[in-house]
Amino acid sequence: MKFSFKNDYSEGCHPNILQALLQHNLDQQAGYGEDEYSLQAKELIKEKIKNPNSEIYFVSGGTQANLIVISSILRPYQCAVSASTGHILNNETGAIEATGHKILSIEKEDGKLTPEDIIPVLEGHRNVPHQVMPKLVYISNSTELGTIYTLKELEELSNFCKENNLYLFMDGARMGHGLTSEISNLTLEKVAELTDVFYLGGTKNGALIGEAIVINNQELQQDFAFNIKQKGALLAKGRLLGIQFLELMKNDLYFDLAKHANQQAMKIKNAMKEKGVQFLSDTYTNQIFPILSNHLIEKLSEKFEFYVWKKIDEDFSAIRLITSWNTGDEPVNDFIKIIKTEL
Ligand SMILES: Cc1ncc(COP(=O)(O)O)c(C=O)c1O
């Protein structure tokens, strides 16, 4: 069987999680997120973000988190702003739009938004009340392109949002990877301080399923649980999510797993760089986008699965490689060996 570099959710879950699920399998627990594991996991997350006033809610997936957060925050005439590469724009089947909210797209190659990108959007929506009202800025860390925000960039964006009465929402489907990148100077505590809402993705970082939505802005906490239930996302067996996040948060397993995934990607990236390979974006997380000849892509495809991301010209394409919490050295070394012999 070919080894897959297609995704960071190709495997099941970290063994600690399976063990905990088995260990607590027959315990009787309260339903709908009131179980003791969920309560403990929430406390651990609050400790890590150093904000006892944040509220935490577990849901099962990223699209669900984005949909519930955005649709519950916005009034009917308000809209979200996103980089053109944003997951909510391209890969969620119009889930946000289906709730009646427009998403204004800002063309960005690197997947990141700055205040300068958003200013023209605000200026272009001053014809009150004839246009939708931009109210929420959607960003992700790491982004769809594996890029990350620096502390300064997030501070600038956060200040800009406050000055302009906009909510800042960070999609953290790959938060662990973003924060443990070798070039990141952002911490979870800072993310909590600088955003109104963010989430910690478990699905792509060693959980079976699950994302932890963290609401820092107390105005937005009110009645949030009703939105979760109404969207069908409140699991009767919420213990499944609680146990997983408890294990991930204990001893920083969450960050260790993400760091491992990043390191495996960096090994491949560095080996390619030594051979002069160019990349679609200069990433330091578990997603890399090398530009390779179609001949080499064919050769690599004999042993590995990955996505061909973008055609560059007749002879070259960018591929996307994603490593996971469970990517071992063997496939990484085998991949590098082919690169070294073919280039
Ligand atoms: C940044 C980001 N947000 C959200 C999602 C959606 O997650 P799910 O597939 O669990 O709905 C993904 C999935 O790839 C993602 O990469």
PDB file of N, CA and C in Angstrom, residues 61-134:
ATOM      1  N   GLY A  61     -16.472  18.738  14.403  1.00  0.00           N
ATOM      2  CA  GLY A  61     -15.638  18.982  13.215  1.00  0.00           C
ATOM      3  C   GLY A  61     -15.428  20.449  12.926  1.00  0.00           C
ATOM      4  N   GLY A  62     -14.551  20.717  11.973  1.00  0.00           N
ATOM      5  CA  GLY A  62     -14.161  22.092  11.667  1.00  0.00           C
ATOM      6  C   GLY A  62     -15.249  22.900  10.961  1.00  0.00           C
ATOM      7  N   THR A  63     -15.891  22.279   9.987  1.00  0.00           N
ATOM      8  CA  THR A  63     -16.957  22.976   9.269  1.00  0.00           C
ATOM      9  C   THR A  63     -18.069  23.338  10.253  1.00  0.00           C
ATOM     10  N   GLN A  64     -18.350  22.377  11.139  1.00  0.00           N
ATOM     11  CA  GLN A  64     -19.385  22.600  12.151  1.00  0.00           C
ATOM     12  C   GLN A  64     -19.005  23.764  13.069  1.00  0.00           C
ATOM     13  N   ALA A  65     -17.744  23.819  13.465  1.00  0.00           N
ATOM     14  CA  ALA A  65     -17.281  24.905  14.336  1.00  0.00           C
ATOM     15  C   ALA A  65     -17.431  26.247  13.614  1.00  0.00           C
ATOM     16  N   ASN A  66     -16.967  26.307  12.382  1.00  0.00           N
ATOM     17  CA  ASN A  66     -17.056  27.563  11.626  1.00  0.00           C
ATOM     18  C   ASN A  66     -18.502  27.999  11.445  1.00  0.00           C
ATOM     19  N   LEU A  67     -19.339  27.033  11.075  1.00  0.00           N
ATOM     20  CA  LEU A  67     -20.749  27.322  10.827  1.00  0.00           C
ATOM     21  C   LEU A  67     -21.444  27.838  12.089  1.00  0.00           C
ATOM     22  N   ILE A  68     -21.223  27.161  13.192  1.00  0.00           N
ATOM     23  CA  ILE A  68     -21.912  27.549  14.429  1.00  0.00           C
ATOM     24  C   ILE A  68     -21.404  28.894  14.932  1.00  0.00           C
ATOM     25  N   VAL A  69     -20.094  29.072  14.911  1.00  0.00           N
ATOM     26  CA  VAL A  69     -19.535  30.336  15.419  1.00  0.00           C
ATOM     27  C   VAL A  69     -20.031  31.499  14.560  1.00  0.00           C
ATOM     28  N   ILE A  70     -19.849  31.388  13.258  1.00  0.00           N
ATOM     29  CA  ILE A  70     -20.157  32.543  12.401  1.00  0.00           C
ATOM     30  C   ILE A  70     -21.652  32.825  12.368  1.00  0.00           C
ATOM     31  N   SER A  71     -22.458  31.771  12.217  1.00  0.00           N
ATOM     32  CA  SER A  71     -23.905  32.024  12.096  1.00  0.00           C
ATOM     33  C   SER A  71     -24.499  32.525  13.405  1.00  0.00           C
ATOM     34  N   SER A  72     -23.872  32.178  14.525  1.00  0.00           N
ATOM     35  CA  SER A  72     -24.460  32.647  15.789  1.00  0.00           C
ATOM     36  C   SER A  72     -24.002  34.059  16.142  1.00  0.00           C
ATOM     37  N   ILE A  73     -22.858  34.460  15.629  1.00  0.00           N
ATOM     38  CA  ILE A  73     -22.353  35.808  15.945  1.00  0.00           C
ATOM     39  C   ILE A  73     -23.032  36.878  15.092  1.00  0.00           C
ATOM     40  N   LEU A  74     -23.230  36.568  13.815  1.00  0.00           N
ATOM     41  CA  LEU A  74     -23.695  37.608  12.886  1.00  0.00           C
ATOM     42  C   LEU A  74     -25.201  37.842  12.939  1.00  0.00           C
ATOM     43  N   ARG A  75     -25.581  39.112  12.819  1.00  0.00           N
ATOM     44  CA  ARG A  75     -26.998  39.438  12.626  1.00  0.00           C
ATOM     45  C   ARG A  75     -27.333  39.195  11.150  1.00  0.00           C
ATOM     46  N   PRO A  76     -28.623  39.129  10.795  1.00  0.00           N
ATOM     47  CA  PRO A  76     -28.984  38.702   9.430  1.00  0.00           C
ATOM     48  C   PRO A  76     -28.318  39.493   8.303  1.00  0.00           C
ATOM     49  N   TYR A  77     -28.068  40.764   8.522  1.00  0.00           N
ATOM     50  CA  TYR A  77     -27.529  41.614   7.449  1.00  0.00           C
ATOM     51  C   TYR A  77     -25.995  41.754   7.509  1.00  0.00           C
ATOM     52  N   GLN A  78     -25.386  41.049   8.445  1.00  0.00           N
ATOM     53  CA  GLN A  78     -23.928  41.175   8.582  1.00  0.00           C
ATOM     54  C   GLN A  78     -23.205  40.068   7.831  1.00  0.00           C
ATOM     55  N   CYS A  79     -21.922  40.323   7.520  1.00  0.00           N
ATOM     56  CA  CYS A  79     -21.185  39.329   6.739  1.00  0.00           C
ATOM     57  C   CYS A  79     -19.786  39.116   7.304  1.00  0.00           C
ATOM     58  N   ALA A  80     -19.143  38.075   6.794  1.00  0.00           N
ATOM     59  CA  ALA A  80     -17.775  37.751   7.203  1.00  0.00           C
ATOM     60  C   ALA A  80     -16.808  38.189   6.108  1.00  0.00           C
ATOM     61  N   VAL A  81     -15.554  38.403   6.497  1.00  0.00           N
ATOM     62  CA  VAL A  81     -14.499  38.757   5.548  1.00  0.00           C
ATOM     63  C   VAL A  81     -13.446  37.660   5.660  1.00  0.00           C
ATOM     64  N   SER A  82     -12.972  37.184   4.513  1.00  0.00           N
ATOM     65  CA  SER A  82     -11.995  36.081   4.542  1.00  0.00           C
ATOM     66  C   SER A  82     -10.985  36.232   3.416  1.00  0.00           C
ATOM     67  N   ALA A  83      -9.791  35.710   3.624  1.00  0.00           N
ATOM     68  CA  ALA A  83      -8.838  35.613   2.514  1.00  0.00           C
ATOM     69  C   ALA A  83      -9.445  34.677   1.473  1.00  0.00           C
ATOM     70  N   SER A  84      -9.105  34.900   0.208  1.00  0.00           N
ATOM     71  CA  SER A  84      -9.697  34.100  -0.876  1.00  0.00           C
ATOM     72  C   SER A  84      -9.399  32.612  -0.726  1.00  0.00           C
ATOM     73  N   THR A  85      -8.370  32.290   0.030  1.00  0.00           N
ATOM     74  CA  THR A  85      -8.004  30.888   0.220  1.00  0.00           C
ATOM     75  C   THR A  85      -8.742  30.254   1.407  1.00  0.00           C
ATOM     76  N   GLY A  86      -9.542  31.048   2.115  1.00  0.00           N
ATOM     77  CA  GLY A  86     -10.165  30.575   3.361  1.00  0.00           C
ATOM     78  C   GLY A  86     -10.998  29.309   3.201  1.00  0.00           C
ATOM     79  N   HIS A  87     -10.923  28.467   4.208  1.00  0.00           N
ATOM     80  CA  HIS A  87     -11.663  27.205   4.151  1.00  0.00           C
ATOM     81  C   HIS A  87     -13.159  27.446   4.042  1.00  0.00           C
ATOM     82  N   ILE A  88     -13.660  28.476   4.730  1.00  0.00           N
ATOM     83  CA  ILE A  88     -15.110  28.733   4.691  1.00  0.00           C
ATOM     84  C   ILE A  88     -15.579  29.123   3.291  1.00  0.00           C
ATOM     85  N   LEU A  89     -14.657  29.651   2.490  1.00  0.00           N
ATOM     86  CA  LEU A  89     -15.036  30.069   1.135  1.00  0.00           C
ATOM     87  C   LEU A  89     -14.985  28.925   0.135  1.00  0.00           C
ATOM     88  N   ASN A  90     -14.008  28.056   0.328  1.00  0.00           N
ATOM     89  CA  ASN A  90     -13.732  27.076  -0.727  1.00  0.00           C
ATOM     90  C   ASN A  90     -14.113  25.641  -0.450  1.00  0.00           C
ATOM     91  N   ASN A  91     -14.214  25.295   0.819  1.00  0.00           N
ATOM     92  CA  ASN A  91     -14.339  23.867   1.110  1.00  0.00           C
ATOM     93  C   ASN A  91     -15.438  23.510   2.095  1.00  0.00           C
ATOM     94  N   GLU A  92     -16.435  24.392   2.217  1.00  0.00           N
ATOM     95  CA  GLU A  92     -17.485  24.069   3.187  1.00  0.00           C
ATOM     96  C   GLU A  92     -18.877  24.135   2.558  1.00  0.00           C
ATOM     97  N   THR A  93     -18.927  23.877   1.257  1.00  0.00           N
ATOM     98  CA  THR A  93     -20.202  23.712   0.550  1.00  0.00           C
ATOM     99  C   THR A  93     -21.168  24.873   0.784  1.00  0.00           C
ATOM    100  N   GLY A  94     -20.605  26.053   0.965  1.00  0.00           N
ATOM    101  CA  GLY A  94     -21.477  27.205   1.176  1.00  0.00           C
ATOM    102  C   GLY A  94     -22.207  27.163   2.505  1.00  0.00           C
ATOM    103  N   ALA A  95     -21.620  26.464   3.491  1.00  0.00           N
ATOM    104  CA  ALA A  95     -22.316  26.304   4.787  1.00  0.00           C
ATOM    105  C   ALA A  95     -22.659  27.649   5.413  1.00  0.00           C
ATOM    106  N   ILE A  96     -21.737  28.603   5.326  1.00  0.00           N
ATOM    107  CA  ILE A  96     -21.989  29.909   5.943  1.00  0.00           C
ATOM    108  C   ILE A  96     -23.052  30.657   5.127  1.00  0.00           C
ATOM    109  N   GLU A  97     -22.862  30.652   3.810  1.00  0.00           N
ATOM    110  CA  GLU A  97     -23.817  31.348   2.940  1.00  0.00           C
ATOM    111  C   GLU A  97     -25.218  30.761   3.109  1.00  0.00           C
ATOM    112  N   ALA A  98     -25.293  29.457   3.357  1.00  0.00           N
ATOM    113  CA  ALA A  98     -26.604  28.814   3.520  1.00  0.00           C
ATOM    114  C   ALA A  98     -27.339  29.337   4.754  1.00  0.00           C
ATOM    115  N   THR A  99     -26.614  29.977   5.674  1.00  0.00           N
ATOM    116  CA  THR A  99     -27.289  30.564   6.842  1.00  0.00           C
ATOM    117  C   THR A  99     -27.656  32.025   6.563  1.00  0.00           C
ATOM    118  N   GLY A 100     -27.414  32.482   5.334  1.00  0.00           N
ATOM    119  CA  GLY A 100     -27.852  33.820   4.936  1.00  0.00           C
ATOM    120  C   GLY A 100     -26.780  34.887   5.033  1.00  0.00           C
ATOM    121  N   HIS A 101     -25.545  34.473   5.293  1.00  0.00           N
ATOM    122  CA  HIS A 101     -24.478  35.465   5.439  1.00  0.00           C
ATOM    123  C   HIS A 101     -23.491  35.387   4.283  1.00  0.00           C
ATOM    124  N   LYS A 102     -23.254  36.559   3.701  1.00  0.00           N
ATOM    125  CA  LYS A 102     -22.287  36.652   2.618  1.00  0.00           C
ATOM    126  C   LYS A 102     -20.873  36.538   3.201  1.00  0.00           C
ATOM    127  N   ILE A 103     -19.942  36.045   2.378  1.00  0.00           N
ATOM    128  CA  ILE A 103     -18.525  36.098   2.772  1.00  0.00           C
ATOM    129  C   ILE A 103     -17.819  36.958   1.740  1.00  0.00           C
ATOM    130  N   LEU A 104     -17.196  38.037   2.193  1.00  0.00           N
ATOM    131  CA  LEU A 104     -16.450  38.898   1.275  1.00  0.00           C
ATOM    132  C   LEU A 104     -15.038  38.351   1.172  1.00  0.00           C
ATOM    133  N   SER A 105     -14.617  38.090  -0.065  1.00  0.00           N
ATOM    134  CA  SER A 105     -13.327  37.438  -0.292  1.00  0.00           C
ATOM    135  C   SER A 105     -12.249  38.461  -0.650  1.00  0.00           C
ATOM    136  N   ILE A 106     -11.095  38.331  -0.017  1.00  0.00           N
ATOM    137  CA  ILE A 106      -9.969  39.224  -0.325  1.00  0.00           C
ATOM    138  C   ILE A 106      -8.861  38.377  -0.949  1.00  0.00           C
ATOM    139  N   GLU A 107      -8.504  38.712  -2.169  1.00  0.00           N
ATOM    140  CA  GLU A 107      -7.508  37.929  -2.910  1.00  0.00           C
ATOM    141  C   GLU A 107      -6.166  37.938  -2.176  1.00  0.00           C
ATOM    142  N   LYS A 108      -5.706  36.792  -1.715  1.00  0.00           N
ATOM    143  CA  LYS A 108      -4.420  36.707  -1.026  1.00  0.00           C
ATOM    144  C   LYS A 108      -3.693  35.433  -1.425  1.00  0.00           C
ATOM    145  N   GLU A 109      -2.439  35.595  -1.827  1.00  0.00           N
ATOM    146  CA  GLU A 109      -1.641  34.425  -2.240  1.00  0.00           C
ATOM    147  C   GLU A 109      -1.174  33.616  -1.031  1.00  0.00           C
ATOM    148  N   ASP A 110      -0.872  34.326   0.071  1.00  0.00           N
ATOM    149  CA  ASP A 110      -0.276  33.625   1.221  1.00  0.00           C
ATOM    150  C   ASP A 110      -1.312  33.203   2.269  1.00  0.00           C
ATOM    151  N   GLY A 111      -2.587  33.480   1.987  1.00  0.00           N
ATOM    152  CA  GLY A 111      -3.645  33.018   2.888  1.00  0.00           C
ATOM    153  C   GLY A 111      -3.840  33.851   4.136  1.00  0.00           C
ATOM    154  N   LYS A 112      -3.068  34.937   4.284  1.00  0.00           N
ATOM    155  CA  LYS A 112      -3.150  35.728   5.518  1.00  0.00           C
ATOM    156  C   LYS A 112      -3.792  37.090   5.265  1.00  0.00           C
ATOM    157  N   LEU A 113      -4.479  37.611   6.279  1.00  0.00           N
ATOM    158  CA  LEU A 113      -5.090  38.935   6.154  1.00  0.00           C
ATOM    159  C   LEU A 113      -4.357  39.965   7.008  1.00  0.00           C
ATOM    160  N   THR A 114      -4.260  41.190   6.482  1.00  0.00           N
ATOM    161  CA  THR A 114      -3.679  42.305   7.242  1.00  0.00           C
ATOM    162  C   THR A 114      -4.726  43.425   7.274  1.00  0.00           C
ATOM    163  N   PRO A 115      -4.556  44.403   8.171  1.00  0.00           N
ATOM    164  CA  PRO A 115      -5.489  45.542   8.179  1.00  0.00           C
ATOM    165  C   PRO A 115      -5.560  46.212   6.811  1.00  0.00           C
ATOM    166  N   GLU A 116      -4.419  46.330   6.141  1.00  0.00           N
ATOM    167  CA  GLU A 116      -4.403  46.990   4.818  1.00  0.00           C
ATOM    168  C   GLU A 116      -5.279  46.248   3.811  1.00  0.00           C
ATOM    169  N   ASP A 117      -5.398  44.950   3.967  1.00  0.00           N
ATOM    170  CA  ASP A 117      -6.266  44.176   3.056  1.00  0.00           C
ATOM    171  C   ASP A 117      -7.735  44.476   3.325  1.00  0.00           C
ATOM    172  N   ILE A 118      -8.048  44.741   4.593  1.00  0.00           N
ATOM    173  CA  ILE A 118      -9.463  44.854   4.982  1.00  0.00           C
ATOM    174  C   ILE A 118     -10.004  46.275   4.773  1.00  0.00           C
ATOM    175  N   ILE A 119      -9.119  47.276   4.864  1.00  0.00           N
ATOM    176  CA  ILE A 119      -9.570  48.679   4.744  1.00  0.00           C
ATOM    177  C   ILE A 119     -10.411  48.913   3.475  1.00  0.00           C
ATOM    178  N   PRO A 120      -9.935  48.498   2.282  1.00  0.00           N
ATOM    179  CA  PRO A 120     -10.762  48.752   1.089  1.00  0.00           C
ATOM    180  C   PRO A 120     -12.130  48.067   1.141  1.00  0.00           C
ATOM    181  N   VAL A 121     -12.186  46.930   1.809  1.00  0.00           N
ATOM    182  CA  VAL A 121     -13.483  46.217   1.923  1.00  0.00           C
ATOM    183  C   VAL A 121     -14.443  47.052   2.761  1.00  0.00           C
ATOM    184  N   LEU A 122     -13.928  47.614   3.852  1.00  0.00           N
ATOM    185  CA  LEU A 122     -14.790  48.446   4.711  1.00  0.00           C
ATOM    186  C   LEU A 122     -15.215  49.693   3.937  1.00  0.00           C
ATOM    187  N   GLU A 123     -14.242  50.284   3.222  1.00  0.00           N
ATOM    188  CA  GLU A 123     -14.569  51.499   2.470  1.00  0.00           C
ATOM    189  C   GLU A 123     -15.579  51.231   1.361  1.00  0.00           C
ATOM    190  N   GLY A 124     -15.525  50.028   0.822  1.00  0.00           N
ATOM    191  CA  GLY A 124     -16.456  49.659  -0.255  1.00  0.00           C
ATOM    192  C   GLY A 124     -17.834  49.271   0.259  1.00  0.00           C
ATOM    193  N   HIS A 125     -18.017  49.316   1.565  1.00  0.00           N
ATOM    194  CA  HIS A 125     -19.322  48.944   2.140  1.00  0.00           C
ATOM    195  C   HIS A 125     -19.876  50.034   3.046  1.00  0.00           C
ATOM    196  N   ARG A 126     -19.820  51.265   2.534  1.00  0.00           N
ATOM    197  CA  ARG A 126     -20.287  52.406   3.325  1.00  0.00           C
ATOM    198  C   ARG A 126     -21.683  52.880   2.900  1.00  0.00           C
ATOM    199  N   ASN A 127     -22.241  52.231   1.882  1.00  0.00           N
ATOM    200  CA  ASN A 127     -23.542  52.676   1.392  1.00  0.00           C
ATOM    201  C   ASN A 127     -24.656  52.107   2.275  1.00  0.00           C
ATOM    202  N   VAL A 128     -24.750  52.710   3.460  1.00  0.00           N
ATOM    203  CA  VAL A 128     -25.677  52.212   4.497  1.00  0.00           C
ATOM    204  C   VAL A 128     -27.107  52.627   4.161  1.00  0.00           C
ATOM    205  N   PRO A 129     -28.115  51.814   4.273  1.00  0.00           N
ATOM    206  CA  PRO A 129     -28.117  50.400   4.636  1.00  0.00           C
ATOM    207  C   PRO A 129     -28.264  49.491   3.421  1.00  0.00           C
ATOM    208  N   HIS A 130     -27.658  49.866   2.310  1.00  0.00           N
ATOM    209  CA  HIS A 130     -27.916  49.119   1.069  1.00  0.00           C
ATOM    210  C   HIS A 130     -26.956  47.954   0.832  1.00  0.00           C
ATOM    211  N   GLN A 131     -25.912  47.916   1.626  1.00  0.00           N
ATOM    212  CA  GLN A 131     -24.951  46.822   1.443  1.00  0.00           C
ATOM    213  C   GLN A 131     -24.866  46.002   2.726  1.00  0.00           C
ATOM    214  N   VAL A 132     -24.364  44.798   2.583  1.00  0.00           N
ATOM    215  CA  VAL A 132     -24.152  44.001   3.799  1.00  0.00           C
ATOM    216  C   VAL A 132     -23.102  44.697   4.667  1.00  0.00           C
ATOM    217  N   MET A 133     -23.153  44.427   5.956  1.00  0.00           N
ATOM    218  CA  MET A 133     -22.225  45.072   6.900  1.00  0.00           C
ATOM    219  C   MET A 133     -21.100  44.097   7.284  1.00  0.00           C
ATOM    220  N   PRO A 134     -19.843  44.384   6.904  1.00  0.00           N
ATOM    221  CA  PRO A 134     -18.743  43.507   7.349  1.00  0.00           C
ATOM    222  C   PRO A 134     -18.648  43.556   8.878  1.00  0.00           C
TER     223      PRO A 134
END
